[in-house]
mmCIF file of C-alpha atoms in Angstrom:
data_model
loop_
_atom_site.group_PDB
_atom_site.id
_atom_site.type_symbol
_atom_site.label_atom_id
_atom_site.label_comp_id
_atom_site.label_asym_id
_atom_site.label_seq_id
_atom_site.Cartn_x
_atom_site.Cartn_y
_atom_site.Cartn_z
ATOM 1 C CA UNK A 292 149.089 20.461 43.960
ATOM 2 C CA UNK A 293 151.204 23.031 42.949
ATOM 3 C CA UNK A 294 150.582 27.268 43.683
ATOM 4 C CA UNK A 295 150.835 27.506 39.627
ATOM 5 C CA UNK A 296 147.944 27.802 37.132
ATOM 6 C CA UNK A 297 146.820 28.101 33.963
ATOM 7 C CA UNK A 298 144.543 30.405 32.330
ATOM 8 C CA UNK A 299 143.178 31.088 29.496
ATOM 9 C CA UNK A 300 141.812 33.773 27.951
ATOM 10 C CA UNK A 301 139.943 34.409 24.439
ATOM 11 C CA UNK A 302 140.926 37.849 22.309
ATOM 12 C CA UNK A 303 138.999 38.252 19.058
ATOM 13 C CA UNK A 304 142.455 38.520 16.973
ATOM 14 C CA UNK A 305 146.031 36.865 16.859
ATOM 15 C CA UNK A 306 147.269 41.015 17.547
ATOM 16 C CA UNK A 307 145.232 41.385 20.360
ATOM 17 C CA UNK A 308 146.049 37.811 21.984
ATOM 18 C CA UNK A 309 150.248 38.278 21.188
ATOM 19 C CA UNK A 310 149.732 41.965 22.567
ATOM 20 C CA UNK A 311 148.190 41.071 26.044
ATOM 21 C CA UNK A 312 150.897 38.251 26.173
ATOM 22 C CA UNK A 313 153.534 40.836 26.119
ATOM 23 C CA UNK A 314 151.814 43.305 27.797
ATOM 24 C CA UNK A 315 151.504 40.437 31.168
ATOM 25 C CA UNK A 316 155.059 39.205 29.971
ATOM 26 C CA UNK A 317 156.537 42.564 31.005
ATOM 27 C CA UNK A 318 154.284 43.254 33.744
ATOM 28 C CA UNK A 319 155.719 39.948 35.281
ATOM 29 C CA UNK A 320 152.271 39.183 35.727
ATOM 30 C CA UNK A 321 152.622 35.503 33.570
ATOM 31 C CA UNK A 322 156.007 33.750 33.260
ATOM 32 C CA UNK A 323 154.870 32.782 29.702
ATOM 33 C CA UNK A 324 151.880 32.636 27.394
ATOM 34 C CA UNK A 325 151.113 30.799 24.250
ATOM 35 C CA UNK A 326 148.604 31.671 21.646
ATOM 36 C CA UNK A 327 146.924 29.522 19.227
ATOM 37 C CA UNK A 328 143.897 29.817 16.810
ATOM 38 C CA UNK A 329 139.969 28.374 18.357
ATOM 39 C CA UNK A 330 136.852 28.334 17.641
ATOM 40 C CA UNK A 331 134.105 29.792 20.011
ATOM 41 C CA UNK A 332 130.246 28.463 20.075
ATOM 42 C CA UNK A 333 128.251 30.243 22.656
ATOM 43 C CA UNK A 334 125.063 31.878 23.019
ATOM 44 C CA UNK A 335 125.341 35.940 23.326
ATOM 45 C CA UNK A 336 122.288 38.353 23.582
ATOM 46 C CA UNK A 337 119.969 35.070 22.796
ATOM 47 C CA UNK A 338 121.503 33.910 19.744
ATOM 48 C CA UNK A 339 124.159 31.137 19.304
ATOM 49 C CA UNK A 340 127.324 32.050 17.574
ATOM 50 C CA UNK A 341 130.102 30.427 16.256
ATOM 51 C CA UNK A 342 133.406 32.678 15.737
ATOM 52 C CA UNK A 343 136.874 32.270 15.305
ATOM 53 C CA UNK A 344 138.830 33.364 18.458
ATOM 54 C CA UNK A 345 142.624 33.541 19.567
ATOM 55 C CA UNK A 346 143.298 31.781 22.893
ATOM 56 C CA UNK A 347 145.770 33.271 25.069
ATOM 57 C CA UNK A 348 147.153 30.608 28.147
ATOM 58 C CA UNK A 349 149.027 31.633 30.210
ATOM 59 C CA UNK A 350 151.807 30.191 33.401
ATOM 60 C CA UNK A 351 150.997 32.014 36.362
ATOM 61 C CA UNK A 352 150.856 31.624 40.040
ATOM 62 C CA UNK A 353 147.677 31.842 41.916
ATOM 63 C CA UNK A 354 148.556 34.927 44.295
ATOM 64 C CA UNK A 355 149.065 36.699 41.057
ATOM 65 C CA UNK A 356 145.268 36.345 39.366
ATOM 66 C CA UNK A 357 143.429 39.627 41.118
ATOM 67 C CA UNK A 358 146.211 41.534 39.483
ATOM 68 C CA UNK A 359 146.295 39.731 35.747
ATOM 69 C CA UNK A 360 142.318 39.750 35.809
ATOM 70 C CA UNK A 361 142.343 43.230 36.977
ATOM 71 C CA UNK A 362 144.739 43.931 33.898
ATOM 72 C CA UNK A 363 143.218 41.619 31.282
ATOM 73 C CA UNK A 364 139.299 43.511 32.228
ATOM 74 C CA UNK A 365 140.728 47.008 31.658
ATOM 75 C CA UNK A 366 142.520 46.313 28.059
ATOM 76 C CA UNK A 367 140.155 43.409 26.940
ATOM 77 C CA UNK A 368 137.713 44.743 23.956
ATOM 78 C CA UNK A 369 135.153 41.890 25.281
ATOM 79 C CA UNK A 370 132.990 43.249 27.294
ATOM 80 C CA UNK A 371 132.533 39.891 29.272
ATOM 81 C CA UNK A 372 136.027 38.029 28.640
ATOM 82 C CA UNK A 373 137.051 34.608 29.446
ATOM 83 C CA UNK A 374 139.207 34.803 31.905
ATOM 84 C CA UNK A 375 139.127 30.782 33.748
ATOM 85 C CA UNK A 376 142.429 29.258 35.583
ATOM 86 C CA UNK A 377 143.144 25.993 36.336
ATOM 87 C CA UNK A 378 145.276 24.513 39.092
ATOM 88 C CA UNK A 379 148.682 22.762 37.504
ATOM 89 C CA UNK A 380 148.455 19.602 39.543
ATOM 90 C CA UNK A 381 151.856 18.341 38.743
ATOM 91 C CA UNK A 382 154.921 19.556 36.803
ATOM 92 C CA UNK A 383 158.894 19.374 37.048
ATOM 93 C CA UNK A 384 160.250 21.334 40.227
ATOM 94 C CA UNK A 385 162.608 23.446 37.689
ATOM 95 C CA UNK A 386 159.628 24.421 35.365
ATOM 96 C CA UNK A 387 157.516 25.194 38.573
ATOM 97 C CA UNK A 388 160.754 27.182 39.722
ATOM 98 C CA UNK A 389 161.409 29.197 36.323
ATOM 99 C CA UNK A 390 157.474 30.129 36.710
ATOM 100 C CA UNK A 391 157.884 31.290 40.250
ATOM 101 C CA UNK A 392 160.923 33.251 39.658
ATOM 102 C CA UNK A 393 158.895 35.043 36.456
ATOM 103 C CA UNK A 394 155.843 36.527 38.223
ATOM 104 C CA UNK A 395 155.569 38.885 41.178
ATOM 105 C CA UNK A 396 152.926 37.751 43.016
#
């Protein structure tokens, strides 16, 4: 096991998903994040729905997550956003490097 994870988080448009990328880019929050087109089927207020969604995930390290959720909760237009990491359980030493060398955690 590795101190690196991966979250993921849902924004409700490609903007909003490429905009919190940058935004935790720069805030050396995430080493890197990719964003790619999902669909969402959940239940909300009692009814199921089934919506198109951008997923944000996102290289981090675990000492960094209070401070990313933190900053994800206070831009996110979702009033209940995903925000879920998952332990990297193996990668190359140099990628696991690069990643610890990107965030200040």
């Amino acid at each position: 096991m590795t101190d690196a994870v991966e979250v993921q988080i849902t924004y409700p448009d490609e903007a909003a998903a490429h905009g919190a990328a940058a935004m935790l880019v720069e805030a050396r929050l995430i080493a890197c994040g990719q964003v790619g087109r999902v669909t969402s089927v959940y239940t909300w207020e009692g009814a199921v729905e089934d919506e198109p969604e951008w997923l944000l995930t996102a290289k981090t390290l675990h000492a960094a997550l209070p401070a990313l959720a933190e900053r994800v909760r206070a831009s996110h237009p979702y009033d209940v956003p995903q925000i879920t990491a998952l332990p990297v359980a193996w990668s190359t030493p140099d990628y696991l490097a690069w990643i610890a060398e990107s965030v200040d955690a």
